[in-house]
Coordinates of C-alpha atoms and ligand atoms in Angstrom, one line a residue:
X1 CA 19.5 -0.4 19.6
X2 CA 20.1 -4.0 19.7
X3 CA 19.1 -5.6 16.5
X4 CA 16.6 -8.7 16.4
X5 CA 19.3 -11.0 15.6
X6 CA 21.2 -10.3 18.8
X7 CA 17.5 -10.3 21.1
X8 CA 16.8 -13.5 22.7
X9 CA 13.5 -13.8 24.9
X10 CA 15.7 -14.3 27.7
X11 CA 16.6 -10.5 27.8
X12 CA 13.9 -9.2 26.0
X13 CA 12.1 -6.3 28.3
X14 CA 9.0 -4.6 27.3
X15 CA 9.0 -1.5 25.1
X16 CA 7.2 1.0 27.3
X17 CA 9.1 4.0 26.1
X18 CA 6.6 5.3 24.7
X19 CA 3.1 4.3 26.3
X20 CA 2.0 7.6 27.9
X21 CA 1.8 6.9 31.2
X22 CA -0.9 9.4 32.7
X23 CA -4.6 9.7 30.4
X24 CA -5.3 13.3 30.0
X25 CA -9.0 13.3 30.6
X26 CA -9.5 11.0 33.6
X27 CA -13.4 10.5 32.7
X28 CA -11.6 8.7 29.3
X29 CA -10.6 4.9 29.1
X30 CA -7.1 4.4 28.0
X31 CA -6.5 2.4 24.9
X32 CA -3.4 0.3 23.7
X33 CA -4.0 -0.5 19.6
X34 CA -1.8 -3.8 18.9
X35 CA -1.6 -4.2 15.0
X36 CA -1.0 -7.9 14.2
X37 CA 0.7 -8.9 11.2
X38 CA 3.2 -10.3 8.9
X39 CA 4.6 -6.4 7.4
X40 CA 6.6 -8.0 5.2
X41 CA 7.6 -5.4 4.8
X42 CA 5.8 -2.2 6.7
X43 CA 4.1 0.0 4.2
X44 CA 2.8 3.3 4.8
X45 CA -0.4 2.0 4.9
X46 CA 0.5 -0.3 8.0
X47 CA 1.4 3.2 10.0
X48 CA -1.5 5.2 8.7
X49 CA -4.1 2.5 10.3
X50 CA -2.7 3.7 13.8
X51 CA -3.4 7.3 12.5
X52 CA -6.8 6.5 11.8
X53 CA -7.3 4.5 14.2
X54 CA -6.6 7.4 16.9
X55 CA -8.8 9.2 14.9
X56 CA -11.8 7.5 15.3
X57 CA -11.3 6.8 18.9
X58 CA -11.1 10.6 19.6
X59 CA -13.8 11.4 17.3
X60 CA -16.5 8.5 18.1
X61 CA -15.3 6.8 21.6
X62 CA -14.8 7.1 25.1
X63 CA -11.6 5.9 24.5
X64 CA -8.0 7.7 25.4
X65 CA -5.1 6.9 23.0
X66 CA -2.1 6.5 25.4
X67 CA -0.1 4.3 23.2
X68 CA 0.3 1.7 20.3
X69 CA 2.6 -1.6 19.1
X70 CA 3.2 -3.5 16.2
X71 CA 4.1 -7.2 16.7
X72 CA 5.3 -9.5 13.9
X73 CA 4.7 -12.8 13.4
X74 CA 7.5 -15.1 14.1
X75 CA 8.7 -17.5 11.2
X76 CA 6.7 -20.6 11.9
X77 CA 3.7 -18.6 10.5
X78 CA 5.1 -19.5 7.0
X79 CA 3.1 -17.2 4.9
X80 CA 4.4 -16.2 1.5
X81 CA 6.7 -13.8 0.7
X82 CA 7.6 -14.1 4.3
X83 CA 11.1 -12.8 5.1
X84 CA 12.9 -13.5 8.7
X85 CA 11.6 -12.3 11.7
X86 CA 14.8 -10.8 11.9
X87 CA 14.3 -8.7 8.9
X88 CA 10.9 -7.5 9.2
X89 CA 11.4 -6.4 13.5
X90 CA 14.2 -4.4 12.2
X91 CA 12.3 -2.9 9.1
X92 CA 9.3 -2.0 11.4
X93 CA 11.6 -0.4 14.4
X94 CA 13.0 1.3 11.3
X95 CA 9.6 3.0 10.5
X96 CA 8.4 4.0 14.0
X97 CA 11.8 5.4 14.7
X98 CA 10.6 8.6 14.6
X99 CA 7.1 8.3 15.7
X100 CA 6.2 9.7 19.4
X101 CA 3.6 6.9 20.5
X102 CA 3.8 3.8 18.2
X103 CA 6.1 1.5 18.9
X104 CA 7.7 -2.0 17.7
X105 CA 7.5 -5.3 20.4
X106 CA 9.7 -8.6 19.2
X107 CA 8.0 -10.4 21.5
X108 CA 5.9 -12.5 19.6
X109 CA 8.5 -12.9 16.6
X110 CA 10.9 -13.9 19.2
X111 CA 9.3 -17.2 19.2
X112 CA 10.5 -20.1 16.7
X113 CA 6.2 -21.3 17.6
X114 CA 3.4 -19.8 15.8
X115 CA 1.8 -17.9 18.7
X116 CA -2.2 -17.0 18.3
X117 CA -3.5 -13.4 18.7
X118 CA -5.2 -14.2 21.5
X119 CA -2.0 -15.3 23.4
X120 CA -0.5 -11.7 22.1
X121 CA -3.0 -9.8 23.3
X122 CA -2.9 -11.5 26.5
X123 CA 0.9 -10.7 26.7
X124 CA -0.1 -7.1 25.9
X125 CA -2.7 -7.3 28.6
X126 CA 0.2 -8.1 31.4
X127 CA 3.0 -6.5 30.6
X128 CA 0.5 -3.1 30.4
X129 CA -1.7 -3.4 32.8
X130 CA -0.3 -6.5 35.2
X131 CA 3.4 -5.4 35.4
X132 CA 3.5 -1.5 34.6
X133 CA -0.3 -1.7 36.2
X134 CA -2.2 0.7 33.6
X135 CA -2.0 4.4 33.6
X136 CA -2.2 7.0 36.4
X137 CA -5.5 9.3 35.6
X138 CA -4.9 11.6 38.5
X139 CA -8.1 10.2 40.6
X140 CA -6.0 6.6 40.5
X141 CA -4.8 4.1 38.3
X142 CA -7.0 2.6 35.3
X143 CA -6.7 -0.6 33.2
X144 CA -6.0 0.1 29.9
X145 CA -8.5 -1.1 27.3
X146 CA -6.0 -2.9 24.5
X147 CA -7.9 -3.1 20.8
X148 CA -6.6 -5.2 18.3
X149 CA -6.2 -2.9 15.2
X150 CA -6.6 -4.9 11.7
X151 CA -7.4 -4.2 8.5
X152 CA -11.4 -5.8 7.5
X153 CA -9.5 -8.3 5.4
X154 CA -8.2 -9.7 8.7
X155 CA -11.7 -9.9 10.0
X156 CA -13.3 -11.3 7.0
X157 CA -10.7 -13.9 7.8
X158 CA -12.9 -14.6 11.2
X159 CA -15.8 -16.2 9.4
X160 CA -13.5 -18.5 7.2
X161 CA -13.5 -22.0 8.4
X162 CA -11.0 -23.3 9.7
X163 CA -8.4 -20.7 10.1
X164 CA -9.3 -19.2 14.0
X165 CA -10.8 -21.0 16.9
X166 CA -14.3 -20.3 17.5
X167 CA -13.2 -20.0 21.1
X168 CA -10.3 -17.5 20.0
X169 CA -12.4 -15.1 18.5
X170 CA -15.0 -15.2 21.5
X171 CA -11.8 -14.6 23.4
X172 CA -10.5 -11.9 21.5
X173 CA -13.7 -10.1 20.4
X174 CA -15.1 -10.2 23.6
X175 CA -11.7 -9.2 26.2
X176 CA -10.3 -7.5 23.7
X177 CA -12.8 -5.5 20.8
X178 CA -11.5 -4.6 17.5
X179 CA -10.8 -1.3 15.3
X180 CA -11.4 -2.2 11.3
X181 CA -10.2 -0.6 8.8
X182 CA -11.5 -1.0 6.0
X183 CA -10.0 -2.4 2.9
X184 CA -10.7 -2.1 -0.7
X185 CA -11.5 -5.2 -1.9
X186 CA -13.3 -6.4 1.3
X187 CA -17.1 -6.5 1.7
X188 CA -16.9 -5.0 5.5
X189 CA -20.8 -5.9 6.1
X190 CA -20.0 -9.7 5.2
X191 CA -16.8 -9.8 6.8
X192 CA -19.0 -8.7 9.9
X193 CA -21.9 -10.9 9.2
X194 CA -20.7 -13.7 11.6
X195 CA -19.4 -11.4 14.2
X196 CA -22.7 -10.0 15.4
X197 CA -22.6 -11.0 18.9
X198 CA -19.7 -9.0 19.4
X199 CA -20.4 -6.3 17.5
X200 CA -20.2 -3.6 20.3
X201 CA -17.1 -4.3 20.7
X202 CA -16.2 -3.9 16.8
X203 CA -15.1 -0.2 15.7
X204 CA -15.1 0.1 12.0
X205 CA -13.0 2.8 10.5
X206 CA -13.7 4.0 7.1
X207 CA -10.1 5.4 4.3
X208 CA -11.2 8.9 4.1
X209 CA -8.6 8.6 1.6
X210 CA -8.6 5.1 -0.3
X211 CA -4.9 3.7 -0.2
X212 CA -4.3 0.3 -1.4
X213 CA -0.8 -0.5 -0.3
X214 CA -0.3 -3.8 0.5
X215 CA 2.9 -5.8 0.9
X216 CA 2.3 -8.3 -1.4
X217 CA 2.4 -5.4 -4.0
X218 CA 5.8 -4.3 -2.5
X219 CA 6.8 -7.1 -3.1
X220 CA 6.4 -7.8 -6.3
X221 CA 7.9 -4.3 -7.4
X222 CA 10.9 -5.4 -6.1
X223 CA 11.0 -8.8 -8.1
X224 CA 10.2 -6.7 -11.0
X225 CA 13.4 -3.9 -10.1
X226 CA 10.8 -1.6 -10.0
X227 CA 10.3 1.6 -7.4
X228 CA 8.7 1.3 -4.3
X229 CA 10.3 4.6 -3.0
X230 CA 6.9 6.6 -0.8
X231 CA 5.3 3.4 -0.7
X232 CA 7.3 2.4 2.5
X233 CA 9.5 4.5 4.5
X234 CA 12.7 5.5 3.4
X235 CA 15.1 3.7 6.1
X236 CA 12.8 1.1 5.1
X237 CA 13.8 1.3 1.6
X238 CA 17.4 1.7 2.5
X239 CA 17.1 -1.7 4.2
X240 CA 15.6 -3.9 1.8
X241 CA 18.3 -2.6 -0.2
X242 CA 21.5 -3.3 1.9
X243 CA 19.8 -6.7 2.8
X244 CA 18.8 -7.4 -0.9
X245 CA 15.4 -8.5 0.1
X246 CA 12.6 -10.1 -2.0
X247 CA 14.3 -9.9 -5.2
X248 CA 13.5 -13.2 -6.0
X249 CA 10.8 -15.4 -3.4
X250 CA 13.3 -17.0 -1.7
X251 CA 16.4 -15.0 -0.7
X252 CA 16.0 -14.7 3.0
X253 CA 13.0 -16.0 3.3
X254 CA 11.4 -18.3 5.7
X255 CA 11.4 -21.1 2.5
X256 CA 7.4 -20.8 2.5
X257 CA 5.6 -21.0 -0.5
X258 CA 2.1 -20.2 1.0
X259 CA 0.6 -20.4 4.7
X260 CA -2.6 -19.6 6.0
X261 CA -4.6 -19.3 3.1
X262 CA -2.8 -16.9 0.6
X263 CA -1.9 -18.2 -2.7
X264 CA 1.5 -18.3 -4.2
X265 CA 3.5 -15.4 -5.8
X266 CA 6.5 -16.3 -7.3
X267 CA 7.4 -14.0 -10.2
X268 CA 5.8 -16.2 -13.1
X269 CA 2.2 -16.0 -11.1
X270 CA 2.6 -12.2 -10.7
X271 CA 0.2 -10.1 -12.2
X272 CA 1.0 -7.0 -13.7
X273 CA 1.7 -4.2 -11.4
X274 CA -1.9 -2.7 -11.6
X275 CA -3.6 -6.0 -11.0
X276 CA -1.4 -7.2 -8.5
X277 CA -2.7 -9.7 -6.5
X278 CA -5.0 -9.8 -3.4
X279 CA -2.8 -9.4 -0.1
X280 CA -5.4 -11.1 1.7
X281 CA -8.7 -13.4 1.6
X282 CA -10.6 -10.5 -0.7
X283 CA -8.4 -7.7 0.1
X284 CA -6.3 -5.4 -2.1
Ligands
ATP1 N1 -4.4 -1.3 2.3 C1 -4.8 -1.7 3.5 N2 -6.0 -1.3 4.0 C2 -6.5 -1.8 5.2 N3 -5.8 -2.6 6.0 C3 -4.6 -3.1 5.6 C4 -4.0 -2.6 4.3 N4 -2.8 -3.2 4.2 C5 -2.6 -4.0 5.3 N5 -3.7 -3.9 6.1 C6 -3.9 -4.5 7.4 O1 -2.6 -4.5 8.1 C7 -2.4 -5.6 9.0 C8 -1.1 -6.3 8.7 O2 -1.2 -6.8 7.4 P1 -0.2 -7.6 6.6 O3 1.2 -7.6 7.2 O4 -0.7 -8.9 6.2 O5 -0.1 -6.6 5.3 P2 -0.6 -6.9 3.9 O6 -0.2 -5.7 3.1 O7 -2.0 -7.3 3.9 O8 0.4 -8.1 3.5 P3 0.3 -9.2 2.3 O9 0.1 -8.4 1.1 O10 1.7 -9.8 2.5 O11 -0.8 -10.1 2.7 C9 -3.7 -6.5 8.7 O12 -4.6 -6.3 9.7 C10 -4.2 -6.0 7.3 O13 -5.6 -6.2 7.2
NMN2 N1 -5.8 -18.3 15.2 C1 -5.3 -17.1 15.2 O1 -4.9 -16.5 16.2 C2 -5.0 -16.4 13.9 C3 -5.6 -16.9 12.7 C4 -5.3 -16.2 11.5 C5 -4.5 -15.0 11.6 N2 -4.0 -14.6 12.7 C6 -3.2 -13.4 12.8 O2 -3.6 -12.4 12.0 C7 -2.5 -11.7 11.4 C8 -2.6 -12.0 9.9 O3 -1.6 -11.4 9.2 P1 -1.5 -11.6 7.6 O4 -2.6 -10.8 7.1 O5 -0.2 -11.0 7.3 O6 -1.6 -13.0 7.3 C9 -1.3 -12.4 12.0 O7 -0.9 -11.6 13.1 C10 -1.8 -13.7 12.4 O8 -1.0 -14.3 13.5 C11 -4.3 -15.2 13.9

């Protein structure tokens, strides 16, 4: 596999490997989940949401899972602790390596721009059902439905001022829908509070089992040499090692000190392990 350093946009072709290509029950509407996000790096918790995720649409929707995609931001998000896009493409094809229906898209880190989630989705939207035009059901072809998957920290991010366009989130919520998972540390009925016009389109998932992994406390294990082994996959671990990521908040890095609303880390901020600071606006 080509790494991200070698992939331009110019030969970059769509990862359809894995999207099932025929839905099982034709009466079903096919669903693409597309988690945006920085996963710097992936934890286990980012693969888990697609597990829940598939969950709840089996359990509670109409909905047919027939595939799933990560998709990192580029570099000119400039969040904190944000390594290369380099880096965290090749952590999270790392982690799906073995999985049968998730997969990893450089597409939008490919970009040296910050690209919006709505422009992401759209690209979802044509290379899945535009170009490979949706999935075969056995009575004919059907558009598939593609979700944006995000933890309710994400959408609590929705009614902060200033940090989407109103017309984005019409756009998103409304084309697109969204599954929630919900986060320790969020309020998910306030974090919804503003999104009521759209909330039929808005699947909230609850942790059966409360896990609290975020990145940002990755992350500050590893400034503090401390484990982080089961937290994130192993080839995962493997590679943050050979690459000596985040041992200090600016090896490798995109030089960011903060973006988008999330406050500094850098060693002497870090709280100790048990506290360690919100990975998000409220979340854990
Ligand atoms: N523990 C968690 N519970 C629910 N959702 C989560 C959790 N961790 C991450 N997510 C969701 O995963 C997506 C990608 O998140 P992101 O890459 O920002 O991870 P993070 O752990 O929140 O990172 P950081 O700590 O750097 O802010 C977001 O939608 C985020 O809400
Ligand atoms: N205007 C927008 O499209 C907009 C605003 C805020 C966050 N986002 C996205 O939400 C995700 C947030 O990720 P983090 O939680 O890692 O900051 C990213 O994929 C980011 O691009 C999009």
């Amino acid at each position: 596999m080509a790494t991200q350093s070698e992939l331009t946009l110019a030969d970059y072709t769509f990862p359809a490997a894995r999207l099932r290509r025929r839905i099982s029950t034709p009466a079903r509407t096919p669903l693409v989940l597309i988690a945006c996000g920085s996963f710097s790096p992936i934890t286990f918790l980012h693969l888990r949401m697609f597990e829940m995720a598939a969950d709840y649409a089996r359990f509670n929707t109409q909905f047919e899972v027939v595939g799933a995609y990560l998709s990192c931001v580029g570099d000119a998000y400039k969040k904190t602790g944000l390594v290369k896009a380099e880096h965290r493409v090749n952590m999270c094809s790392l982690a799906v390596a073995q999985s049968s229906w998730i997969s990893m898209d450089p597409w939008e880190a490919l970009h040296a721009e910050y690209l919006e989630t709505a422009k992401v989705l759209d690209h979802f939207n044509y290379e899945i059902n535009e170009v490979l035009g949706g999935v075969e059901t056995g009575e004919g072809r059907k558009k598939c439905h593609i979700a944006l998957l995000a933890g309710a920290d994400l959408i609590q991010t929705m009614s902060t001022p200033g940090v989407w366009a109103e017309s984005d989130i019409d756009y998103i919520l409304k084309n697109f829908g969204a599954f929630i998972v919900e986060r320790t540390g969020t309020d998910i009925d306030e974090a919804l509070s503003t999104l009521q016009p759209w909330k039929s389109n808005i699947w909230v998932i609850q942790q059966l089992v409360q896990n609290d992994i975020s990145s940002t406390k990755v992350r500050l294990f590893l400034r503090r040499d401390m484990s982080i082994r089961y937290l994130v996959p192993e080839p995962v671990v493997q590679y943050i090692e050979e690459h000596e990521l985040y041992d200090d908040d600016g090896a490798a890095s995109t030089g960011s000190r903060s973006g988008k609303g999330k406050g500094a880390e850098g060693g002497q901020e870090a709280k100790p392990a048990g506290e360690a600071g919100s990975s998000g606006s409220g979340g854990g």
